[in-house]
mmCIF file of C-alpha atoms in Angstrom:
data_model
loop_
_atom_site.group_PDB
_atom_site.id
_atom_site.type_symbol
_atom_site.label_atom_id
_atom_site.label_comp_id
_atom_site.label_asym_id
_atom_site.label_seq_id
_atom_site.Cartn_x
_atom_site.Cartn_y
_atom_site.Cartn_z
ATOM 1 C CA MET A 265 206.406 28.102 183.834
ATOM 2 C CA THR A 266 207.818 25.482 186.220
ATOM 3 C CA ASN A 267 205.123 23.180 184.942
ATOM 4 C CA LEU A 268 206.384 23.562 181.376
ATOM 5 C CA PHE A 269 209.948 22.988 182.522
ATOM 6 C CA VAL A 270 208.940 19.767 184.264
ATOM 7 C CA ILE A 271 207.218 18.565 181.091
ATOM 8 C CA PHE A 272 210.353 19.366 179.109
ATOM 9 C CA LEU A 273 212.737 17.615 181.488
ATOM 10 C CA SER A 274 210.439 14.631 181.837
ATOM 11 C CA ALA A 275 210.060 14.072 178.080
ATOM 12 C CA VAL A 276 213.738 14.621 177.258
ATOM 13 C CA ILE A 277 215.434 12.656 180.014
ATOM 14 C CA VAL A 278 213.281 10.881 182.557
ATOM 15 C CA ASN A 279 210.693 9.414 180.182
ATOM 16 C CA ASN A 280 212.908 9.455 177.127
ATOM 17 C CA TYR A 281 210.809 8.454 174.161
ATOM 18 C CA VAL A 282 213.144 5.883 172.729
ATOM 19 C CA LEU A 283 214.853 4.356 175.722
ATOM 20 C CA VAL A 284 212.065 4.368 178.285
ATOM 21 C CA ASN A 285 208.824 4.380 176.282
ATOM 22 C CA PHE A 286 210.067 2.287 173.342
ATOM 23 C CA LEU A 287 208.689 4.604 170.695
ATOM 24 C CA GLY A 288 210.505 5.224 167.431
ATOM 25 C CA ILE A 289 212.737 2.162 167.654
ATOM 26 C CA CYS A 290 212.769 1.583 163.875
ATOM 27 C CA PRO A 291 214.565 4.828 162.941
ATOM 28 C CA PHE A 292 216.614 4.501 166.143
ATOM 29 C CA VAL A 293 218.075 1.233 164.836
ATOM 30 C CA GLY A 294 217.934 2.117 161.139
ATOM 31 C CA VAL A 295 219.376 5.640 160.962
ATOM 32 C CA SER A 296 221.920 5.556 163.801
ATOM 33 C CA LYS A 297 225.014 4.434 161.893
ATOM 34 C CA LYS A 298 226.526 7.932 161.488
ATOM 35 C CA ILE A 299 226.119 11.074 163.606
ATOM 36 C CA GLY A 300 225.290 13.394 160.652
ATOM 37 C CA PRO A 301 222.212 11.598 159.299
ATOM 38 C CA ALA A 302 221.115 10.789 162.857
ATOM 39 C CA LEU A 303 221.092 14.499 163.700
ATOM 40 C CA SER A 304 219.102 15.335 160.547
ATOM 41 C CA MET A 305 216.598 12.596 161.319
ATOM 42 C CA GLY A 306 216.263 13.921 164.872
ATOM 43 C CA MET A 307 215.689 17.467 163.669
ATOM 44 C CA ALA A 308 213.099 16.441 161.080
ATOM 45 C CA THR A 309 211.305 14.369 163.714
ATOM 46 C CA THR A 310 211.317 17.205 166.263
ATOM 47 C CA PHE A 311 209.886 19.567 163.672
ATOM 48 C CA VAL A 312 207.050 17.253 162.655
ATOM 49 C CA MET A 313 206.363 16.260 166.269
ATOM 50 C CA THR A 314 205.892 19.875 167.384
ATOM 51 C CA LEU A 315 203.543 20.580 164.479
ATOM 52 C CA THR A 316 201.644 17.329 164.995
ATOM 53 C CA SER A 317 201.036 17.969 168.662
ATOM 54 C CA ALA A 318 199.629 21.432 167.942
ATOM 55 C CA VAL A 319 197.353 20.280 165.119
ATOM 56 C CA SER A 320 196.155 17.085 166.749
ATOM 57 C CA TRP A 321 195.389 18.935 169.989
ATOM 58 C CA LEU A 322 193.183 21.367 168.072
ATOM 59 C CA ILE A 323 191.479 18.592 166.125
ATOM 60 C CA ASN A 324 190.856 16.550 169.226
ATOM 61 C CA LYS A 325 189.515 19.494 171.219
ATOM 62 C CA TYR A 326 187.342 21.238 168.669
ATOM 63 C CA ILE A 327 186.300 18.527 166.228
ATOM 64 C CA LEU A 328 186.420 15.136 167.912
ATOM 65 C CA GLU A 329 185.329 16.158 171.423
ATOM 66 C CA GLY A 330 182.905 18.712 170.052
ATOM 67 C CA LEU A 331 181.125 16.093 167.972
ATOM 68 C CA ASN A 332 181.686 13.272 170.455
ATOM 69 C CA LEU A 333 183.734 11.297 167.956
ATOM 70 C CA GLN A 334 186.680 10.268 170.147
ATOM 71 C CA PHE A 335 186.627 6.752 168.729
ATOM 72 C CA LEU A 336 187.957 8.237 165.481
ATOM 73 C CA GLN A 337 191.122 9.457 167.247
ATOM 74 C CA THR A 338 193.515 6.900 165.785
ATOM 75 C CA VAL A 339 192.195 7.313 162.249
ATOM 76 C CA SER A 340 192.180 11.108 162.292
ATOM 77 C CA PHE A 341 195.590 11.482 163.969
ATOM 78 C CA ILE A 342 197.289 9.251 161.435
ATOM 79 C CA LEU A 343 195.686 11.261 158.627
ATOM 80 C CA VAL A 344 196.887 14.494 160.217
ATOM 81 C CA ILE A 345 200.421 13.142 160.439
ATOM 82 C CA ALA A 346 200.475 11.810 156.894
ATOM 83 C CA SER A 347 199.233 15.074 155.418
ATOM 84 C CA LEU A 348 201.487 17.208 157.662
ATOM 85 C CA VAL A 349 204.542 15.285 156.562
ATOM 86 C CA GLN A 350 203.554 15.764 152.932
ATOM 87 C CA LEU A 351 202.994 19.469 153.535
ATOM 88 C CA VAL A 352 206.290 19.952 155.340
ATOM 89 C CA GLU A 353 208.089 18.160 152.534
ATOM 90 C CA MET A 354 206.608 20.445 149.861
ATOM 91 C CA PHE A 355 207.209 23.538 151.994
ATOM 92 C CA VAL A 356 210.834 22.737 152.744
ATOM 93 C CA LYS A 357 211.474 21.871 149.092
ATOM 94 C CA LYS A 358 210.156 25.278 148.076
ATOM 95 C CA ILE A 359 211.945 27.502 150.580
ATOM 96 C CA SER A 360 215.309 25.886 151.208
ATOM 97 C CA LYS A 361 217.110 23.486 148.910
ATOM 98 C CA PRO A 362 219.968 22.640 151.335
ATOM 99 C CA LEU A 363 217.519 21.894 154.133
ATOM 100 C CA TYR A 364 215.514 19.714 151.761
ATOM 101 C CA ASP A 365 218.630 17.802 150.768
ATOM 102 C CA ALA A 366 219.472 17.252 154.427
ATOM 103 C CA LEU A 367 216.003 16.227 155.596
ATOM 104 C CA GLY A 368 214.418 15.092 152.330
ATOM 105 C CA ILE A 369 214.776 11.339 152.439
ATOM 106 C CA PHE A 370 213.882 11.152 156.125
ATOM 107 C CA LEU A 371 210.552 12.941 155.877
ATOM 108 C CA PRO A 372 208.501 10.150 154.244
ATOM 109 C CA LEU A 373 209.928 7.711 156.785
ATOM 110 C CA ILE A 374 208.551 9.829 159.612
ATOM 111 C CA THR A 375 204.930 9.009 158.725
ATOM 112 C CA THR A 376 205.367 5.490 160.032
ATOM 113 C CA ASN A 377 207.488 6.527 163.006
ATOM 114 C CA CYS A 378 205.373 5.426 165.918
ATOM 115 C CA ALA A 379 206.859 8.139 168.124
ATOM 116 C CA ILE A 380 204.832 10.761 166.241
ATOM 117 C CA LEU A 381 201.487 9.023 166.631
ATOM 118 C CA GLY A 382 202.592 8.210 170.189
ATOM 119 C CA VAL A 383 202.968 11.923 170.980
ATOM 120 C CA ALA A 384 199.475 12.654 169.654
ATOM 121 C CA LEU A 385 197.966 9.812 171.706
ATOM 122 C CA PHE A 386 199.906 10.670 174.862
ATOM 123 C CA LEU A 387 198.924 14.309 174.956
ATOM 124 C CA VAL A 388 195.264 13.362 174.774
ATOM 125 C CA MET A 389 195.768 10.757 177.494
ATOM 126 C CA LYS A 390 197.558 13.215 179.778
ATOM 127 C CA GLU A 391 194.986 15.969 179.153
ATOM 128 C CA TYR A 392 197.534 18.705 178.455
ATOM 129 C CA ASN A 393 196.381 22.180 177.423
ATOM 130 C CA PHE A 394 197.450 23.762 174.131
ATOM 131 C CA ILE A 395 200.759 25.293 175.264
ATOM 132 C CA GLU A 396 201.693 22.213 177.297
ATOM 133 C CA SER A 397 201.004 20.015 174.273
ATOM 134 C CA ILE A 398 203.344 22.010 172.050
ATOM 135 C CA VAL A 399 206.096 21.948 174.683
ATOM 136 C CA PHE A 400 205.540 18.216 175.143
ATOM 137 C CA GLY A 401 205.758 17.540 171.399
ATOM 138 C CA PHE A 402 208.919 19.606 171.079
ATOM 139 C CA SER A 403 210.644 18.030 174.075
ATOM 140 C CA ALA A 404 209.725 14.513 172.961
ATOM 141 C CA GLY A 405 211.478 15.358 169.696
ATOM 142 C CA VAL A 406 214.534 16.675 171.542
ATOM 143 C CA GLY A 407 214.605 13.473 173.594
ATOM 144 C CA PHE A 408 214.446 11.395 170.429
ATOM 145 C CA THR A 409 217.282 13.426 168.888
ATOM 146 C CA LEU A 410 219.385 13.019 172.026
ATOM 147 C CA ALA A 411 218.948 9.247 172.065
ATOM 148 C CA ILE A 412 219.603 8.711 168.357
ATOM 149 C CA VAL A 413 222.688 10.987 168.301
ATOM 150 C CA VAL A 414 224.218 9.344 171.399
ATOM 151 C CA MET A 415 223.537 5.955 169.819
ATOM 152 C CA ALA A 416 225.151 7.021 166.517
ATOM 153 C CA GLY A 417 228.206 8.231 168.431
ATOM 154 C CA ILE A 418 228.564 4.855 170.116
ATOM 155 C CA ARG A 419 228.001 2.940 166.886
ATOM 156 C CA GLU A 420 230.719 4.914 165.091
ATOM 157 C CA GLU A 421 233.158 3.700 167.744
ATOM 158 C CA LEU A 422 231.679 0.215 167.632
ATOM 159 C CA GLU A 423 232.817 -0.125 164.011
ATOM 160 C CA LEU A 424 236.341 -0.560 165.379
ATOM 161 C CA ALA A 425 235.364 -3.070 168.052
ATOM 162 C CA ASP A 426 235.739 -6.820 167.699
ATOM 163 C CA VAL A 427 232.120 -7.983 167.830
ATOM 164 C CA PRO A 428 231.308 -11.739 167.615
ATOM 165 C CA GLU A 429 230.265 -12.592 164.066
ATOM 166 C CA TYR A 430 226.598 -13.389 164.692
ATOM 167 C CA PHE A 431 226.116 -10.319 166.867
ATOM 168 C CA LYS A 432 227.216 -7.812 164.234
ATOM 169 C CA GLY A 433 224.620 -5.217 163.226
ATOM 170 C CA ALA A 434 221.219 -5.339 164.896
ATOM 171 C CA PRO A 435 221.955 -7.617 167.901
ATOM 172 C CA ILE A 436 224.869 -5.559 169.215
ATOM 173 C CA THR A 437 222.875 -2.362 168.608
ATOM 174 C CA MET A 438 220.087 -3.760 170.801
ATOM 175 C CA ILE A 439 222.517 -4.700 173.534
ATOM 176 C CA VAL A 440 224.153 -1.261 173.465
ATOM 177 C CA ALA A 441 220.669 0.290 173.592
ATOM 178 C CA GLY A 442 220.030 -1.866 176.663
ATOM 179 C CA CYS A 443 223.097 -0.398 178.357
ATOM 180 C CA LEU A 444 221.969 3.115 177.399
ATOM 181 C CA ALA A 445 218.518 2.424 178.817
ATOM 182 C CA LEU A 446 220.192 1.232 182.001
ATOM 183 C CA ALA A 447 222.049 4.548 182.177
ATOM 184 C CA PHE A 448 218.865 6.531 181.570
ATOM 185 C CA MET A 449 217.138 4.656 184.398
ATOM 186 C CA GLY A 450 219.469 6.580 186.685
ATOM 187 C CA PHE A 451 217.442 9.709 185.908
ATOM 188 C CA SER A 452 214.185 8.144 187.035
ATOM 189 C CA GLY A 453 214.348 9.676 190.519
ATOM 190 C CA LEU A 454 214.817 13.176 189.139
ATOM 191 C CA ILE A 455 211.158 14.176 189.053
ATOM 192 C CA MET B 265 207.200 -15.155 140.762
ATOM 193 C CA ALA B 266 205.186 -15.659 143.920
ATOM 194 C CA LYS B 267 202.764 -17.926 142.059
ATOM 195 C CA LYS B 268 205.238 -20.788 142.019
ATOM 196 C CA THR B 269 205.664 -21.177 145.743
ATOM 197 C CA THR B 270 203.262 -23.529 147.477
ATOM 198 C CA LEU B 271 200.754 -22.320 150.048
ATOM 199 C CA SER B 272 202.549 -24.058 152.891
ATOM 200 C CA ARG B 273 205.829 -22.326 151.951
ATOM 201 C CA GLU B 274 203.926 -19.052 151.951
ATOM 202 C CA PHE B 275 202.747 -19.768 155.480
ATOM 203 C CA LEU B 276 206.016 -21.123 156.858
ATOM 204 C CA LYS B 277 208.243 -18.301 155.649
ATOM 205 C CA GLY B 278 206.678 -15.987 158.231
ATOM 206 C CA LEU B 279 207.645 -18.344 161.029
ATOM 207 C CA TRP B 280 211.357 -18.421 160.350
ATOM 208 C CA ASP B 281 212.931 -17.353 157.035
ATOM 209 C CA GLU B 282 211.185 -13.998 157.001
ATOM 210 C CA ASN B 283 210.261 -13.792 160.663
ATOM 211 C CA PRO B 284 209.200 -10.154 161.006
ATOM 212 C CA VAL B 285 210.996 -9.473 164.286
ATOM 213 C CA LEU B 286 214.098 -11.645 164.271
ATOM 214 C CA ARG B 287 215.028 -11.542 160.577
ATOM 215 C CA MET B 288 213.353 -8.424 159.151
ATOM 216 C CA LEU B 289 213.586 -6.236 162.290
ATOM 217 C CA LEU B 290 210.069 -4.884 161.825
ATOM 218 C CA GLY B 291 207.590 -3.942 164.509
ATOM 219 C CA LEU B 292 210.224 -3.554 167.179
ATOM 220 C CA CYS B 293 208.420 -0.930 169.266
ATOM 221 C CA PRO B 294 205.544 -3.127 170.470
ATOM 222 C CA THR B 295 207.936 -6.077 170.648
ATOM 223 C CA LEU B 296 210.070 -4.321 173.223
ATOM 224 C CA ALA B 297 207.368 -2.455 175.073
ATOM 225 C CA VAL B 298 204.718 -5.052 175.863
ATOM 226 C CA THR B 299 206.794 -8.169 176.540
ATOM 227 C CA THR B 300 207.127 -7.705 180.296
ATOM 228 C CA SER B 301 205.242 -10.994 180.650
ATOM 229 C CA ALA B 302 204.268 -13.911 178.422
ATOM 230 C CA VAL B 303 200.550 -13.074 178.622
ATOM 231 C CA TYR B 304 201.017 -9.502 177.365
ATOM 232 C CA GLY B 305 203.280 -10.612 174.523
ATOM 233 C CA PHE B 306 200.725 -13.240 173.511
ATOM 234 C CA SER B 307 197.788 -10.781 173.656
ATOM 235 C CA MET B 308 199.675 -8.259 171.543
ATOM 236 C CA GLY B 309 200.315 -11.067 169.070
ATOM 237 C CA LEU B 310 196.593 -11.920 168.902
ATOM 238 C CA ALA B 311 195.715 -8.266 168.277
ATOM 239 C CA VAL B 312 198.236 -8.182 165.427
ATOM 240 C CA ILE B 313 196.931 -11.475 163.964
ATOM 241 C CA PHE B 314 193.400 -10.057 163.803
ATOM 242 C CA THR B 315 194.441 -6.690 162.341
ATOM 243 C CA LEU B 316 196.859 -8.117 159.793
ATOM 244 C CA VAL B 317 194.549 -10.880 158.528
ATOM 245 C CA MET B 318 191.553 -8.574 158.225
ATOM 246 C CA SER B 319 193.417 -5.745 156.501
ATOM 247 C CA SER B 320 195.204 -8.141 154.150
ATOM 248 C CA THR B 321 191.825 -9.618 153.177
ATOM 249 C CA ILE B 322 190.269 -6.241 152.437
ATOM 250 C CA ILE B 323 193.311 -4.838 150.620
ATOM 251 C CA SER B 324 193.680 -7.975 148.557
ATOM 252 C CA LEU B 325 189.989 -7.888 147.559
ATOM 253 C CA ALA B 326 190.242 -4.209 146.645
ATOM 254 C CA ARG B 327 193.677 -4.414 145.022
ATOM 255 C CA ASN B 328 192.365 -3.785 141.503
ATOM 256 C CA ILE B 329 190.259 -0.747 142.382
ATOM 257 C CA ILE B 330 192.770 1.156 144.528
ATOM 258 C CA PRO B 331 194.597 3.751 142.385
ATOM 259 C CA LYS B 332 198.358 3.320 142.633
ATOM 260 C CA GLU B 333 198.979 6.945 143.638
ATOM 261 C CA VAL B 334 196.884 6.853 146.795
ATOM 262 C CA ARG B 335 197.547 3.260 147.859
ATOM 263 C CA ILE B 336 199.517 4.096 151.010
ATOM 264 C CA PRO B 337 196.828 6.393 152.516
ATOM 265 C CA THR B 338 194.212 3.787 151.594
ATOM 266 C CA PHE B 339 196.165 1.028 153.337
ATOM 267 C CA ILE B 340 196.571 3.188 156.430
ATOM 268 C CA ILE B 341 192.859 3.997 156.635
ATOM 269 C CA VAL B 342 191.903 0.316 156.319
ATOM 270 C CA ILE B 343 194.472 -0.656 158.949
ATOM 271 C CA ALA B 344 193.410 2.160 161.292
ATOM 272 C CA THR B 345 189.795 0.997 161.066
ATOM 273 C CA PHE B 346 190.639 -2.539 162.172
ATOM 274 C CA VAL B 347 192.983 -1.257 164.861
ATOM 275 C CA THR B 348 190.167 0.867 166.272
ATOM 276 C CA ILE B 349 187.904 -2.209 166.329
ATOM 277 C CA THR B 350 190.602 -4.202 168.150
ATOM 278 C CA ASP B 351 191.265 -1.380 170.602
ATOM 279 C CA LYS B 352 187.605 -0.889 171.521
ATOM 280 C CA THR B 353 186.974 -4.649 171.782
ATOM 281 C CA LEU B 354 189.929 -5.120 174.113
ATOM 282 C CA ALA B 355 188.871 -2.159 176.237
ATOM 283 C CA ALA B 356 185.327 -3.545 176.534
ATOM 284 C CA TYR B 357 186.032 -7.225 177.236
ATOM 285 C CA PHE B 358 189.594 -7.339 178.611
ATOM 286 C CA PRO B 359 190.083 -4.041 180.461
ATOM 287 C CA ASP B 360 193.160 -5.307 182.359
ATOM 288 C CA ILE B 361 195.059 -6.279 179.225
ATOM 289 C CA SER B 362 193.924 -3.141 177.446
ATOM 290 C CA LYS B 363 195.286 -1.034 180.304
ATOM 291 C CA ALA B 364 198.604 -2.894 180.385
ATOM 292 C CA LEU B 365 199.173 -2.591 176.641
ATOM 293 C CA GLY B 366 198.183 1.082 176.823
ATOM 294 C CA PRO B 367 198.911 3.198 173.758
ATOM 295 C CA PHE B 368 200.544 0.253 172.005
ATOM 296 C CA VAL B 369 197.191 -1.055 170.775
ATOM 297 C CA PRO B 370 196.356 2.111 168.786
ATOM 298 C CA LEU B 371 200.011 2.200 167.778
ATOM 299 C CA ILE B 372 199.541 -1.043 165.799
ATOM 300 C CA VAL B 373 198.499 1.343 162.990
ATOM 301 C CA VAL B 374 202.098 2.373 162.449
ATOM 302 C CA ASN B 375 203.497 -1.106 162.990
ATOM 303 C CA CYS B 376 205.688 -1.549 159.927
ATOM 304 C CA ILE B 377 204.859 -5.276 159.672
ATOM 305 C CA ILE B 378 201.253 -4.568 158.755
ATOM 306 C CA LEU B 379 201.836 -1.786 156.237
ATOM 307 C CA GLY B 380 204.808 -3.727 154.864
ATOM 308 C CA ARG B 381 202.738 -6.844 154.137
ATOM 309 C CA GLN B 382 200.034 -4.787 152.387
ATOM 310 C CA GLU B 383 202.599 -3.078 150.185
ATOM 311 C CA ALA B 384 204.734 -6.143 149.518
ATOM 312 C CA PHE B 385 202.142 -8.899 149.361
ATOM 313 C CA ALA B 386 198.411 -8.321 149.791
ATOM 314 C CA SER B 387 198.176 -5.633 147.091
ATOM 315 C CA LYS B 388 199.700 -8.014 144.540
ATOM 316 C CA ASN B 389 198.218 -11.427 145.381
ATOM 317 C CA SER B 390 194.876 -13.229 145.512
ATOM 318 C CA VAL B 391 192.806 -13.262 148.693
ATOM 319 C CA GLY B 392 193.684 -16.831 149.663
ATOM 320 C CA ARG B 393 197.398 -16.233 149.388
ATOM 321 C CA ALA B 394 197.148 -12.889 151.162
ATOM 322 C CA ILE B 395 195.352 -14.503 154.123
ATOM 323 C CA ILE B 396 197.887 -17.357 154.341
ATOM 324 C CA ASP B 397 200.760 -14.878 154.191
ATOM 325 C CA ALA B 398 199.167 -12.648 156.821
ATOM 326 C CA LEU B 399 198.567 -15.646 159.100
ATOM 327 C CA GLY B 400 202.163 -16.843 158.756
ATOM 328 C CA MET B 401 203.661 -13.438 159.429
ATOM 329 C CA SER B 402 201.452 -12.603 162.376
ATOM 330 C CA ILE B 403 201.841 -16.050 163.954
ATOM 331 C CA GLY B 404 205.615 -15.702 163.559
ATOM 332 C CA PHE B 405 205.321 -12.357 165.325
ATOM 333 C CA THR B 406 203.148 -13.840 168.090
ATOM 334 C CA ILE B 407 205.549 -16.744 168.723
ATOM 335 C CA THR B 408 208.523 -14.378 168.924
ATOM 336 C CA LEU B 409 206.714 -12.066 171.329
ATOM 337 C CA THR B 410 205.540 -14.952 173.494
ATOM 338 C CA ILE B 411 209.068 -16.372 173.739
ATOM 339 C CA LEU B 412 210.521 -12.940 174.496
ATOM 340 C CA GLY B 413 207.821 -12.323 177.111
ATOM 341 C CA SER B 414 208.394 -15.768 178.660
ATOM 342 C CA VAL B 415 212.164 -15.280 178.940
ATOM 343 C CA ARG B 416 211.766 -11.865 180.555
ATOM 344 C CA GLU B 417 209.033 -13.092 182.891
ATOM 345 C CA LEU B 418 211.054 -16.196 183.816
ATOM 346 C CA PHE B 419 214.151 -14.265 184.858
ATOM 347 C CA GLY B 420 212.386 -11.131 186.052
ATOM 348 C CA VAL B 421 209.658 -12.684 188.204
ATOM 349 C CA GLY B 422 210.368 -16.431 188.132
ATOM 350 C CA THR B 423 207.115 -17.399 186.383
ATOM 351 C CA ILE B 424 205.843 -18.142 182.855
ATOM 352 C CA PHE B 425 202.195 -17.321 182.088
ATOM 353 C CA ALA B 426 201.959 -16.608 185.857
ATOM 354 C CA VAL B 427 202.939 -20.229 186.669
ATOM 355 C CA GLN B 428 205.819 -20.555 189.135
ATOM 356 C CA ILE B 429 208.833 -22.121 187.389
ATOM 357 C CA MET B 430 211.885 -21.078 189.348
ATOM 358 C CA PRO B 431 212.524 -22.517 192.827
ATOM 359 C CA ASP B 432 211.787 -20.277 195.808
ATOM 360 C CA SER B 433 215.463 -19.655 196.394
ATOM 361 C CA PHE B 434 215.659 -17.869 192.992
ATOM 362 C CA GLU B 435 216.367 -14.163 193.318
ATOM 363 C CA PRO B 436 214.335 -12.317 190.628
ATOM 364 C CA LEU B 437 216.381 -10.107 188.306
ATOM 365 C CA MET B 438 214.233 -6.981 188.288
ATOM 366 C CA VAL B 439 216.166 -5.526 185.376
ATOM 367 C CA MET B 440 214.700 -8.133 183.011
ATOM 368 C CA VAL B 441 211.173 -6.752 183.281
ATOM 369 C CA LEU B 442 212.401 -3.156 183.111
ATOM 370 C CA GLN B 443 213.381 -1.376 179.880
ATOM 371 C CA PRO B 444 217.043 -2.485 179.619
ATOM 372 C CA GLY B 445 215.983 -6.138 179.885
ATOM 373 C CA ALA B 446 213.857 -5.751 176.750
ATOM 374 C CA PHE B 447 216.776 -4.489 174.673
ATOM 375 C CA LEU B 448 219.230 -7.044 176.064
ATOM 376 C CA THR B 449 216.913 -10.047 175.593
ATOM 377 C CA LEU B 450 215.912 -9.048 172.071
ATOM 378 C CA GLY B 451 219.565 -8.447 171.143
ATOM 379 C CA LEU B 452 220.499 -11.907 172.386
ATOM 380 C CA MET B 453 217.525 -13.493 170.595
ATOM 381 C CA ILE B 454 218.421 -11.889 167.248
ATOM 382 C CA GLY B 455 222.041 -12.963 167.733
ATOM 383 C CA ILE B 456 221.038 -16.560 168.527
ATOM 384 C CA GLY B 457 218.666 -16.468 165.542
ATOM 385 C CA ASN B 458 221.562 -15.460 163.270
ATOM 386 C CA TRP B 459 223.687 -18.259 164.686
ATOM 387 C CA LEU B 460 220.983 -20.915 164.176
ATOM 388 C CA ASN B 461 220.372 -19.694 160.649
ATOM 389 C CA ALA B 462 224.053 -19.844 159.791
ATOM 390 C CA ARG B 463 224.266 -23.398 161.142
ATOM 391 C CA ARG B 464 221.209 -24.500 159.211
ATOM 392 C CA THR B 465 222.373 -23.173 155.878
ATOM 393 C CA LYS B 466 225.835 -24.708 156.308
#
């Protein structure tokens, strides 16, 4: 149990996916203008990440390792993610219209979110067992949500700030992200 | 519409006007993660050059036989194949670099620059043009990463490509090679890029 808690804490705060591992920067910059959409994006990502880690763990363990085909990892993981995203999209559309409206446009974007493939690759690298992998996938998603929502909160305030003309938009976002990363480095002694 | 532009324009646009990192903001994850030194930035660039040129060639050759409905999965499979080749080659011949770049070599698969060029260019143009475009884009990416890596290495360690530049009395700014330095340097570079562009068009 403590082990699982350490994995959770480590993925959410200490090794935050966005700010420390630099995964999922594209949606982090692209979808962090308003808190609402940022939260939806975070939730959709968490959902897909948890599913992906479970499925890719099983595939890696029972198909790739069983047949000694580890060199196909990258190819098979990306296929798993692409089909999972498609599946989730159809499923959500069927069962809940409001949820689909909230998450809908973000789901296709998730396929090319490197954080998802990153989770699949990391859990193989770290040799987690099945339960640990699911917890890791979920907490990586929570960490992503935390970072993107905090960023959106700052950017909403930034709208009112007097930013130099050439630094409007992406450059100032990067610099703010740098400050956030600096703050998150404070957690590095925690574990 | 693309037919009218000359081949050299096609090549040069990747270096500045449509520079993937500074102007289009694509492929930011590897850009930030691997540029702790000039060598790593440069190696990442080479890996991207190989993957992008090879996949653009294949996609462009096969552009008339790929059904429109399944083009994205097809692109991804082709890209993933070349990424696997790159990954295994690096691991076999340059184990140090492979270890330093870590998961970011397999992660080239989801680098938006590569998929973006297939969708926007290679699937609609002849092989020659696709290769020129891929070369321009990936060299633009490599130059940006090398500059970013050099700046961070210069201020973080005092060297560029492991050659001592700063005098001995220089106190290294550790933060530049850590995560915040990546965000700060890239933010400044994009800002300076905007400024230069505005001056040039004036």
